[in-house]
């Protein structure tokens, strides 16, 4: 039987918190649109104001245009950004090549489960839908309605099970692996703008959270 947690009702995202550089992030709840800008100020990161335990998360994303070498733009779930024991599920765009996307997941701070997927398009050319379906026994990543990766929990294996925020950011990752991961930043086409719209989060799985960091 399919896991019901992978197919819950969803609702538009109404409220966000901005973790840093609020002037580089705009949110319009009426149109359900968020923009992140990377320029001389650096980047920015937004997240939901509550954590969720399982469910379906989605957004239409148009990634920045131009020479984006060095940048990482993303949509991901994390129990808490910066926590070394976090659970996490990722979509990450690597600025050196806008025709691919990387998926990954972490359990108690351990990742190393990366997979690279060919998009079949340039992620900056227009809006495409990115979906994460997360349940206690399965994670599914979809792009434009097509499953690109599916992971099922194996007996005795750690699996993401901590309540998680939905996050997104644009940042310079040039320093990672000496620039081999995202490329080395050039910055010649700044400002770089990533646009998110029609963002949906689960209904019924949000948990009250007093954490503001």
Coordinates of N, CA, C and O in Angstrom, one line a residue, residues 10-195:
X10 N -2.2 19.8 0.3 CA -1.2 20.9 0.5 C -1.9 22.2 0.4 O -3.1 22.3 0.1
X11 N -1.2 23.2 0.8 CA -1.8 24.6 0.9 C -0.7 25.6 0.5 O 0.5 25.3 0.6
X12 N -1.1 26.7 -0.1 CA -0.1 27.8 -0.4 C 0.7 28.2 0.8 O 0.1 28.3 1.9
X13 N 1.9 28.6 0.6 CA 2.8 29.1 1.7 C 2.4 30.6 1.9 O 2.5 31.4 1.0
X14 N 2.0 30.9 3.1 CA 1.6 32.2 3.4 C 2.6 33.1 4.2 O 2.5 34.3 4.1
X15 N 3.4 32.4 4.9 CA 4.3 33.2 5.8 C 5.7 32.6 5.8 O 5.9 31.4 5.7
X16 N 6.8 33.5 5.8 CA 8.1 33.0 5.8 C 8.9 33.7 6.8 O 8.5 34.8 7.3
X17 N 10.1 33.2 7.2 CA 11.1 33.9 8.0 C 12.3 34.0 7.1 O 12.6 33.1 6.3
X18 N 13.0 35.1 7.2 CA 14.2 35.4 6.4 C 15.4 35.3 7.4 O 15.5 36.1 8.3
X19 N 16.3 34.4 7.1 CA 17.4 34.1 8.1 C 18.5 35.2 8.0 O 19.1 35.5 9.0
X20 N 18.8 35.7 6.8 CA 19.8 36.7 6.7 C 19.6 37.5 5.4 O 18.9 37.1 4.5
X21 N 20.1 38.7 5.4 CA 20.0 39.7 4.3 C 18.5 39.9 3.8 O 18.2 39.6 2.7
X22 N 17.7 40.3 4.7 CA 16.2 40.5 4.4 C 16.0 41.4 3.2 O 15.0 41.3 2.5
X23 N 16.9 42.4 3.0 CA 16.7 43.3 1.9 C 16.9 42.6 0.5 O 16.6 43.2 -0.5
X24 N 17.5 41.4 0.5 CA 17.7 40.7 -0.7 C 16.7 39.6 -1.0 O 16.8 38.8 -1.9
X25 N 15.6 39.7 -0.1 CA 14.5 38.7 -0.3 C 13.2 39.4 -0.3 O 12.9 40.3 0.6
X26 N 12.3 39.2 -1.3 CA 11.0 39.7 -1.3 C 10.0 38.6 -1.3 O 10.2 37.6 -1.9
X27 N 8.9 38.9 -0.5 CA 7.8 37.9 -0.4 C 6.5 38.5 -0.6 O 6.2 39.5 0.0
X28 N 5.7 38.0 -1.6 CA 4.4 38.5 -1.8 C 3.4 37.4 -1.6 O 3.2 36.5 -2.4
X29 N 2.7 37.4 -0.4 CA 1.8 36.3 -0.1 C 0.6 36.2 -1.0 O 0.1 35.1 -1.3
X30 N 0.2 37.3 -1.5 CA -1.0 37.3 -2.4 C -0.8 36.6 -3.7 O -1.6 35.9 -4.2
X31 N 0.4 36.8 -4.2 CA 0.7 36.1 -5.5 C 1.5 34.8 -5.2 O 1.9 34.1 -6.2
X32 N 1.8 34.5 -3.9 CA 2.6 33.3 -3.6 C 3.9 33.3 -4.3 O 4.3 32.3 -5.0
X33 N 4.7 34.4 -4.2 CA 5.9 34.6 -5.0 C 7.0 35.0 -4.0 O 6.8 35.9 -3.2
X34 N 8.2 34.5 -4.2 CA 9.4 34.9 -3.4 C 10.5 35.1 -4.4 O 10.7 34.3 -5.3
X35 N 11.3 36.1 -4.2 CA 12.5 36.3 -5.0 C 13.7 36.4 -4.0 O 13.7 37.0 -3.0
X36 N 14.8 35.8 -4.5 CA 16.1 35.9 -3.8 C 17.1 36.5 -4.7 O 17.2 36.1 -5.9
X37 N 17.9 37.5 -4.2 CA 18.9 38.2 -5.1 C 20.2 38.0 -4.5 O 20.5 38.1 -3.3
X38 N 21.2 37.6 -5.4 CA 22.6 37.6 -5.0 C 23.3 38.7 -5.7 O 23.3 38.7 -6.9
X39 N 24.0 39.6 -4.9 CA 24.8 40.7 -5.5 C 25.9 41.0 -4.5 O 26.4 40.1 -3.8
X40 N 26.3 42.3 -4.5 CA 27.4 42.7 -3.6 C 27.1 42.5 -2.1 O 28.0 42.4 -1.3
X41 N 25.8 42.3 -1.8 CA 25.5 42.0 -0.4 C 25.6 40.6 0.0 O 25.5 40.2 1.1
X42 N 25.9 39.7 -1.0 CA 25.9 38.3 -0.8 C 24.5 37.8 -1.2 O 23.9 38.3 -2.1
X43 N 24.1 36.7 -0.6 CA 22.8 36.1 -0.9 C 21.8 36.2 0.2 O 22.0 37.1 1.1
X44 N 20.8 35.4 0.2 CA 19.8 35.4 1.3 C 19.2 34.0 1.4 O 19.4 33.2 0.5
X45 N 18.5 33.8 2.5 CA 17.8 32.5 2.8 C 16.5 32.7 3.5 O 16.4 33.5 4.4
X46 N 15.5 32.1 2.9 CA 14.2 32.1 3.6 C 13.8 30.7 4.0 O 14.4 29.7 3.6
X47 N 12.8 30.6 5.0 CA 12.3 29.3 5.4 C 10.9 29.5 5.9 O 10.4 30.6 6.1
X48 N 10.2 28.3 6.0 CA 8.9 28.4 6.6 C 9.0 28.7 8.1 O 10.1 28.6 8.7
X49 N 8.0 29.2 8.7 CA 8.0 29.5 10.1 C 7.7 28.4 11.0 O 7.8 28.5 12.2
X50 N 7.3 27.2 10.5 CA 7.0 26.0 11.2 C 7.8 24.8 10.6 O 8.0 24.9 9.4
X51 N 8.0 23.8 11.4 CA 8.5 22.6 10.9 C 7.4 21.7 10.5 O 6.2 21.9 11.0
X52 N 7.6 20.7 9.6 CA 6.6 19.8 9.2 C 7.2 18.3 9.4 O 8.4 18.1 9.3
X53 N 6.3 17.4 9.8 CA 6.7 16.0 9.9 C 6.0 15.3 8.8 O 4.9 14.9 8.8
X54 N 6.8 15.1 7.7 CA 6.3 14.4 6.4 C 5.4 15.3 5.6 O 4.9 16.3 6.1
X55 N 5.2 14.9 4.4 CA 4.3 15.6 3.5 C 4.9 15.9 2.1 O 6.0 15.5 1.8
X56 N 4.2 16.6 1.3 CA 4.6 17.0 0.0 C 4.9 18.5 -0.1 O 4.1 19.3 0.4
X57 N 6.0 18.9 -0.6 CA 6.5 20.3 -0.7 C 6.8 20.6 -2.2 O 7.4 19.8 -2.8
X58 N 6.4 21.7 -2.7 CA 6.6 22.0 -4.1 C 6.7 23.5 -4.3 O 6.3 24.3 -3.5
X59 N 7.3 23.8 -5.5 CA 7.5 25.2 -5.9 C 7.8 25.2 -7.4 O 8.4 24.3 -7.9
X60 N 7.3 26.2 -8.1 CA 7.8 26.5 -9.4 C 9.0 27.4 -9.3 O 8.9 28.4 -8.5
X61 N 10.1 27.1 -9.9 CA 11.4 27.8 -9.7 C 11.9 28.2 -11.1 O 12.0 27.4 -12.0
X62 N 12.3 29.5 -11.2 CA 13.1 30.0 -12.3 C 14.5 30.4 -11.7 O 14.5 31.4 -10.9
X63 N 15.5 29.7 -12.1 CA 16.8 30.0 -11.5 C 17.5 31.2 -12.2 O 17.0 31.7 -13.3
X64 N 18.5 31.8 -11.6 CA 19.1 33.0 -12.1 C 19.7 32.8 -13.5 O 20.2 31.7 -13.9
X65 N 19.7 33.8 -14.3 CA 20.3 33.8 -15.7 C 21.7 34.3 -15.6 O 22.2 34.8 -14.6
X66 N 22.4 34.2 -16.7 CA 23.8 34.7 -16.9 C 24.8 33.7 -16.4 O 24.5 32.5 -16.2
X67 N 26.0 34.1 -16.2 CA 27.1 33.3 -15.7 C 27.0 33.1 -14.2 O 27.3 34.0 -13.4
X68 N 26.5 32.0 -13.8 CA 26.2 31.7 -12.4 C 27.3 30.8 -11.7 O 27.1 30.3 -10.7
X69 N 28.5 30.7 -12.4 CA 29.5 29.9 -11.8 C 29.8 30.3 -10.3 O 29.8 31.4 -10.0
X70 N 29.9 29.2 -9.5 CA 30.2 29.4 -8.1 C 28.9 29.5 -7.2 O 29.0 29.2 -6.0
X71 N 27.8 29.7 -7.8 CA 26.6 29.9 -7.0 C 25.8 28.6 -6.8 O 25.9 27.6 -7.6
X72 N 25.2 28.5 -5.6 CA 24.3 27.4 -5.3 C 22.9 28.0 -5.1 O 22.8 28.9 -4.3
X73 N 21.9 27.5 -5.8 CA 20.5 27.9 -5.5 C 19.7 26.6 -5.3 O 20.1 25.6 -5.9
X74 N 18.7 26.6 -4.5 CA 18.2 25.4 -4.0 C 16.7 25.4 -3.5 O 16.2 26.5 -3.3
X75 N 16.2 24.3 -3.2 CA 15.0 24.1 -2.4 C 15.2 22.8 -1.6 O 15.5 21.8 -2.1
X76 N 15.0 23.0 -0.3 CA 15.4 21.8 0.6 C 14.6 21.8 1.9 O 14.1 22.9 2.3
X77 N 14.6 20.7 2.5 CA 14.1 20.5 3.9 C 15.2 20.3 4.8 O 16.2 19.6 4.5
X78 N 15.1 20.9 6.0 CA 16.2 20.6 7.0 C 15.6 20.8 8.4 O 14.7 21.7 8.6
X79 N 16.0 20.0 9.3 CA 15.5 20.1 10.7 C 16.0 21.4 11.3 O 15.3 21.9 12.2
X80 N 17.2 21.8 11.0 CA 17.7 23.1 11.4 C 19.0 23.4 10.6 O 20.0 22.7 10.9
X81 N 19.0 24.4 9.8 CA 20.2 24.8 9.1 C 21.3 25.2 10.1 O 21.1 25.9 11.0
X82 N 22.5 24.6 9.9 CA 23.6 24.9 10.7 C 23.8 23.9 11.9 O 24.8 23.9 12.5
X83 N 22.8 23.1 12.1 CA 22.9 22.0 13.1 C 23.7 20.8 12.6 O 23.3 20.3 11.5
X84 N 24.7 20.4 13.3 CA 25.6 19.3 12.7 C 24.9 18.0 12.8 O 25.4 17.0 12.2
X85 N 23.7 17.9 13.4 CA 23.0 16.6 13.5 C 21.7 16.6 12.7 O 20.8 15.9 13.1
X86 N 21.7 17.5 11.7 CA 20.4 17.7 11.0 C 20.0 16.6 10.1 O 20.8 15.8 9.6
X87 N 18.7 16.4 10.0 CA 18.1 15.7 8.9 C 17.8 16.7 7.7 O 17.5 17.8 8.0
X88 N 17.9 16.2 6.5 CA 17.8 17.1 5.4 C 17.5 16.4 4.1 O 17.9 15.2 3.9
X89 N 16.7 17.0 3.2 CA 16.4 16.5 1.9 C 16.5 17.6 0.9 O 15.9 18.7 1.0
X90 N 17.3 17.5 -0.2 CA 17.7 18.6 -1.0 C 17.4 18.4 -2.5 O 17.5 17.3 -3.1
X91 N 17.1 19.6 -3.1 CA 17.3 19.9 -4.5 C 18.3 21.0 -4.5 O 18.1 22.1 -4.0
X92 N 19.5 20.8 -5.2 CA 20.5 21.8 -5.3 C 20.9 22.0 -6.8 O 21.3 21.1 -7.4
X93 N 20.8 23.3 -7.2 CA 21.3 23.7 -8.5 C 22.7 24.1 -8.4 O 23.1 25.0 -7.5
X94 N 23.6 23.6 -9.3 CA 25.0 24.0 -9.2 C 25.3 24.9 -10.3 O 25.2 24.6 -11.5
X95 N 25.7 26.2 -10.0 CA 25.8 27.3 -10.9 C 26.7 27.0 -12.1 O 26.5 27.6 -13.2
X96 N 27.6 26.1 -12.0 CA 28.5 25.8 -13.2 C 27.8 25.2 -14.3 O 28.3 25.2 -15.5
X97 N 26.6 24.6 -14.1 CA 25.9 23.9 -15.2 C 24.4 23.9 -14.8 O 23.9 23.2 -14.0
X98 N 23.7 24.7 -15.6 CA 22.3 24.9 -15.3 C 21.4 23.9 -16.0 O 20.2 24.0 -16.0
X99 N 22.0 22.8 -16.5 CA 21.2 21.8 -17.1 C 21.2 20.5 -16.2 O 20.7 19.5 -16.6
X100 N 21.7 20.7 -15.0 CA 21.7 19.5 -14.0 C 21.1 20.0 -12.7 O 21.1 21.2 -12.4
X101 N 20.7 19.1 -11.9 CA 20.3 19.3 -10.5 C 20.9 18.2 -9.6 O 20.9 17.0 -10.1
X102 N 21.2 18.5 -8.4 CA 21.7 17.5 -7.5 C 20.7 17.2 -6.4 O 20.1 18.1 -5.9
X103 N 20.4 15.9 -6.1 CA 19.6 15.6 -5.0 C 20.4 14.9 -4.0 O 21.5 14.3 -4.3
X104 N 20.0 15.0 -2.7 CA 20.8 14.4 -1.6 C 19.9 14.3 -0.4 O 18.8 15.0 -0.3
X105 N 20.2 13.5 0.6 CA 19.5 13.6 1.9 C 20.5 13.2 3.0 O 21.5 12.5 2.8
X106 N 20.2 13.8 4.2 CA 21.0 13.6 5.4 C 20.2 13.0 6.5 O 19.0 13.3 6.6
X107 N 20.9 12.2 7.3 CA 20.3 11.7 8.5 C 21.3 12.0 9.6 O 22.5 11.6 9.5
X108 N 20.9 12.6 10.7 CA 21.7 13.0 11.8 C 23.1 13.6 11.4 O 24.1 13.2 11.9
X109 N 23.0 14.4 10.4 CA 24.2 15.1 10.0 C 25.1 14.4 8.9 O 26.1 15.0 8.4
X110 N 24.7 13.2 8.5 CA 25.5 12.5 7.6 C 24.8 12.5 6.2 O 23.6 12.0 6.1
X111 N 25.5 12.9 5.2 CA 24.9 13.0 3.8 C 25.6 11.9 2.9 O 25.5 10.7 3.1
X112 N 26.4 12.5 2.0 CA 27.1 11.6 1.0 C 26.2 10.7 0.3 O 26.5 9.5 0.0
X113 N 25.0 11.2 0.0 CA 24.0 10.4 -0.8 C 23.6 11.2 -2.1 O 22.5 11.1 -2.5
X114 N 24.6 11.9 -2.6 CA 24.3 12.8 -3.8 C 24.0 12.0 -5.0 O 24.5 10.9 -5.2
X115 N 23.1 12.5 -5.8 CA 22.9 12.0 -7.2 C 22.7 13.2 -8.1 O 22.0 14.2 -7.8
X116 N 23.3 13.1 -9.3 CA 23.1 14.2 -10.3 C 22.1 13.8 -11.4 O 22.2 12.6 -11.8
X117 N 21.2 14.7 -11.7 CA 20.2 14.4 -12.7 C 20.3 15.4 -13.8 O 20.4 16.6 -13.6
X118 N 20.2 14.9 -15.0 CA 20.1 15.8 -16.2 C 18.7 16.3 -16.3 O 17.7 15.6 -16.3
X119 N 18.5 17.6 -16.4 CA 17.2 18.3 -16.5 C 16.6 18.2 -17.8 O 15.3 18.1 -18.0
X120 N 17.4 18.2 -18.9 CA 16.8 18.3 -20.2 C 16.4 19.7 -20.6 O 15.8 19.9 -21.7
X121 N 16.8 20.6 -19.8 CA 16.5 22.1 -20.1 C 17.4 22.9 -19.2 O 18.1 22.4 -18.3
X122 N 17.5 24.2 -19.5 CA 18.3 25.1 -18.8 C 17.3 25.7 -17.7 O 16.3 26.2 -17.9
X123 N 17.7 25.5 -16.4 CA 16.8 25.8 -15.3 C 16.6 27.3 -15.2 O 15.7 27.7 -14.4
X124 N 17.3 28.1 -15.9 CA 17.0 29.6 -15.9 C 16.1 30.1 -17.0 O 15.8 31.2 -17.1
X125 N 15.8 29.1 -17.9 CA 15.0 29.5 -19.1 C 13.5 29.8 -18.8 O 12.8 30.4 -19.6
X126 N 13.0 29.3 -17.7 CA 11.6 29.4 -17.4 C 11.3 28.7 -16.1 O 12.2 28.2 -15.4
X127 N 10.0 28.7 -15.7 CA 9.6 28.1 -14.5 C 9.4 26.6 -14.7 O 8.8 26.1 -15.7
X128 N 9.9 25.8 -13.7 CA 9.6 24.3 -13.7 C 9.3 23.9 -12.3 O 9.7 24.6 -11.3
X129 N 8.5 22.9 -12.2 CA 8.0 22.5 -10.9 C 8.9 21.4 -10.3 O 9.3 20.4 -10.9
X130 N 9.3 21.7 -9.0 CA 10.2 20.8 -8.2 C 9.4 20.4 -7.0 O 8.9 21.2 -6.2
X131 N 9.3 19.0 -6.8 CA 8.5 18.5 -5.7 C 9.3 17.5 -4.9 O 10.0 16.7 -5.4
X132 N 9.2 17.6 -3.5 CA 9.7 16.6 -2.6 C 8.6 16.0 -1.9 O 7.8 16.7 -1.2
X133 N 8.4 14.6 -2.0 CA 7.4 13.9 -1.2 C 8.2 13.1 -0.2 O 9.0 12.2 -0.5
X134 N 7.9 13.3 1.1 CA 8.7 12.7 2.2 C 7.7 12.0 3.2 O 6.8 12.6 3.7
X135 N 8.0 10.7 3.4 CA 7.2 9.9 4.3 C 8.2 9.1 5.2 O 9.4 9.1 5.0
X136 N 7.6 8.4 6.2 CA 8.5 7.7 7.1 C 9.3 6.5 6.4 O 10.3 6.1 7.0
X137 N 8.8 6.1 5.2 CA 9.5 5.0 4.6 C 10.0 5.3 3.2 O 10.5 4.4 2.5
X138 N 9.8 6.5 2.7 CA 10.1 6.8 1.3 C 10.3 8.3 1.1 O 9.7 9.1 1.7
X139 N 11.3 8.6 0.2 CA 11.4 10.0 -0.3 C 11.4 9.9 -1.8 O 12.0 9.1 -2.5
X140 N 10.6 10.8 -2.4 CA 10.5 10.9 -3.9 C 10.7 12.4 -4.3 O 10.2 13.3 -3.7
X141 N 11.6 12.5 -5.3 CA 11.9 13.8 -5.9 C 11.3 13.8 -7.3 O 11.5 12.9 -8.1
X142 N 10.5 14.9 -7.6 CA 9.9 15.0 -9.0 C 10.2 16.3 -9.6 O 10.3 17.3 -8.9
X143 N 10.3 16.3 -10.9 CA 10.5 17.5 -11.7 C 9.5 17.5 -12.8 O 9.4 16.6 -13.6
X144 N 8.6 18.6 -12.8 CA 7.6 18.7 -13.8 C 6.7 17.4 -13.9 O 6.4 16.9 -15.0
X145 N 6.5 16.8 -12.7 CA 5.6 15.7 -12.6 C 6.3 14.3 -12.8 O 5.6 13.3 -12.7
X146 N 7.5 14.4 -13.2 CA 8.3 13.1 -13.5 C 9.2 12.8 -12.3 O 9.9 13.6 -11.8
X147 N 9.1 11.5 -11.8 CA 10.0 11.1 -10.8 C 11.4 11.0 -11.3 O 11.7 10.3 -12.3
X148 N 12.3 11.7 -10.6 CA 13.7 11.6 -11.0 C 14.5 10.8 -10.0 O 15.6 10.3 -10.3
X149 N 14.0 10.6 -8.8 CA 14.7 9.8 -7.8 C 13.7 9.3 -6.7 O 12.8 10.0 -6.4
X150 N 13.9 8.1 -6.3 CA 13.0 7.5 -5.3 C 13.9 6.7 -4.3 O 14.7 5.8 -4.8
X151 N 13.8 6.9 -3.0 CA 14.6 6.2 -2.1 C 13.6 5.6 -1.1 O 12.8 6.3 -0.5
X152 N 13.7 4.3 -0.9 CA 12.9 3.6 0.1 C 13.8 3.2 1.3 O 14.9 2.8 1.2
X153 N 13.2 3.3 2.5 CA 13.9 3.0 3.7 C 14.1 1.5 3.8 O 13.3 0.7 3.5
X154 N 15.4 1.2 4.2 CA 15.7 -0.3 4.4 C 15.8 -0.5 5.9 O 16.2 0.3 6.7
X155 N 15.5 -1.8 6.2 CA 15.5 -2.2 7.6 C 16.8 -1.9 8.2 O 17.9 -2.3 7.7
X156 N 16.8 -1.3 9.4 CA 18.1 -1.0 10.1 C 18.8 0.2 9.6 O 19.9 0.5 10.1
X157 N 18.3 0.9 8.6 CA 19.0 2.1 8.0 C 18.4 3.4 8.6 O 17.2 3.5 8.7
X158 N 19.3 4.3 8.8 CA 18.8 5.6 9.3 C 18.1 6.3 8.1 O 18.4 6.1 6.9
X159 N 17.1 7.1 8.5 CA 16.2 7.8 7.5 C 15.8 9.1 8.1 O 15.6 9.2 9.3
X160 N 15.6 10.1 7.3 CA 15.1 11.4 7.8 C 13.8 11.3 8.5 O 12.8 10.8 8.0
X161 N 13.8 11.7 9.8 CA 12.6 11.5 10.6 C 12.4 12.7 11.6 O 11.4 12.6 12.4
X162 N 13.3 13.7 11.5 CA 13.1 14.8 12.4 C 12.1 15.8 11.7 O 12.2 16.0 10.4
X163 N 11.3 16.5 12.4 CA 10.5 17.6 11.7 C 11.4 18.6 11.0 O 12.4 19.0 11.6
X164 N 11.0 19.0 9.9 CA 11.9 19.9 9.1 C 11.2 21.1 8.6 O 10.0 21.1 8.2
X165 N 11.9 22.2 8.5 CA 11.5 23.4 7.8 C 11.7 23.3 6.3 O 12.6 22.5 5.8
X166 N 11.0 24.0 5.4 CA 11.3 24.2 4.0 C 12.2 25.4 3.9 O 11.8 26.5 4.4
X167 N 13.3 25.3 3.2 CA 14.3 26.3 3.1 C 14.5 26.6 1.6 O 14.3 25.7 0.7
X168 N 15.1 27.8 1.3 CA 15.7 28.1 0.0 C 16.7 29.2 0.2 O 16.5 30.1 1.0
X169 N 17.8 29.1 -0.6 CA 18.8 30.2 -0.5 C 19.5 30.3 -1.8 O 19.4 29.4 -2.7
X170 N 20.2 31.4 -1.9 CA 21.2 31.6 -3.0 C 22.5 32.0 -2.4 O 22.5 33.0 -1.6
X171 N 23.6 31.3 -2.6 CA 24.9 31.6 -1.9 C 26.0 31.2 -2.8 O 25.9 30.4 -3.7
X172 N 27.2 31.8 -2.4 CA 28.4 31.5 -3.2 C 29.1 30.3 -2.6 O 29.6 30.4 -1.4
X173 N 29.2 29.2 -3.3 CA 29.8 28.0 -2.8 C 31.1 27.7 -3.5 O 31.6 26.6 -3.5
X174 N 31.8 28.7 -4.0 CA 33.0 28.6 -4.7 C 34.1 27.9 -3.9 O 35.0 27.2 -4.4
X175 N 34.1 28.1 -2.6 CA 35.1 27.6 -1.7 C 35.1 26.1 -1.5 O 36.0 25.5 -1.0
X176 N 33.9 25.5 -1.8 CA 33.8 24.0 -1.6 C 34.5 23.2 -2.6 O 34.3 23.4 -3.9
X177 N 35.4 22.3 -2.2 CA 36.1 21.4 -3.1 C 36.9 22.2 -4.1 O 36.9 21.9 -5.3
X178 N 37.5 23.4 -3.7 CA 38.3 24.2 -4.6 C 37.5 24.6 -5.9 O 38.1 24.7 -6.9
X179 N 36.2 24.8 -5.7 CA 35.4 25.2 -6.9 C 34.9 24.1 -7.8 O 34.3 24.4 -8.8
X180 N 35.3 22.9 -7.5 CA 34.9 21.8 -8.4 C 33.4 21.5 -8.3 O 32.8 20.9 -9.2
X181 N 32.7 21.9 -7.2 CA 31.3 21.5 -7.0 C 30.4 22.4 -7.8 O 29.6 22.0 -8.6
X182 N 30.5 23.7 -7.6 CA 29.7 24.7 -8.3 C 30.4 25.6 -9.3 O 29.8 26.4 -9.9
X183 N 31.7 25.4 -9.4 CA 32.5 26.3 -10.2 C 33.0 27.4 -9.3 O 32.7 27.5 -8.1
X184 N 33.9 28.3 -9.9 CA 34.4 29.4 -9.2 C 33.7 30.7 -9.6 O 33.5 31.0 -10.8
X185 N 33.3 31.5 -8.6 CA 32.5 32.7 -8.9 C 33.2 33.7 -9.8 O 34.3 34.0 -9.7
X186 N 32.4 34.2 -10.8 CA 32.8 35.2 -11.7 C 32.1 36.5 -11.4 O 32.7 37.6 -11.2
X187 N 30.8 36.4 -11.3 CA 29.9 37.5 -10.8 C 29.7 38.6 -11.8 O 29.2 39.7 -11.5
X188 N 30.0 38.3 -13.1 CA 29.9 39.3 -14.1 C 28.5 39.7 -14.5 O 28.3 40.7 -15.1
X189 N 27.5 38.8 -14.1 CA 26.1 39.1 -14.5 C 25.2 39.4 -13.3 O 24.0 39.4 -13.4
X190 N 25.9 39.8 -12.2 CA 25.1 40.2 -11.0 C 24.3 41.5 -11.3 O 24.7 42.3 -12.1
X191 N 23.1 41.6 -10.7 CA 22.5 40.8 -9.7 C 21.9 39.5 -10.3 O 21.4 39.5 -11.4
X192 N 22.0 38.4 -9.5 CA 21.4 37.1 -9.9 C 20.1 37.0 -9.1 O 20.1 37.0 -7.8
X193 N 19.0 36.7 -9.8 CA 17.7 36.6 -9.1 C 17.1 35.2 -9.3 O 17.0 34.8 -10.5
X194 N 16.7 34.6 -8.2 CA 16.0 33.3 -8.3 C 14.6 33.6 -7.8 O 14.3 34.2 -6.8
X195 N 13.6 33.1 -8.6 CA 12.2 33.4 -8.4 C 11.5 32.1 -8.1 O 11.6 31.1 -8.8

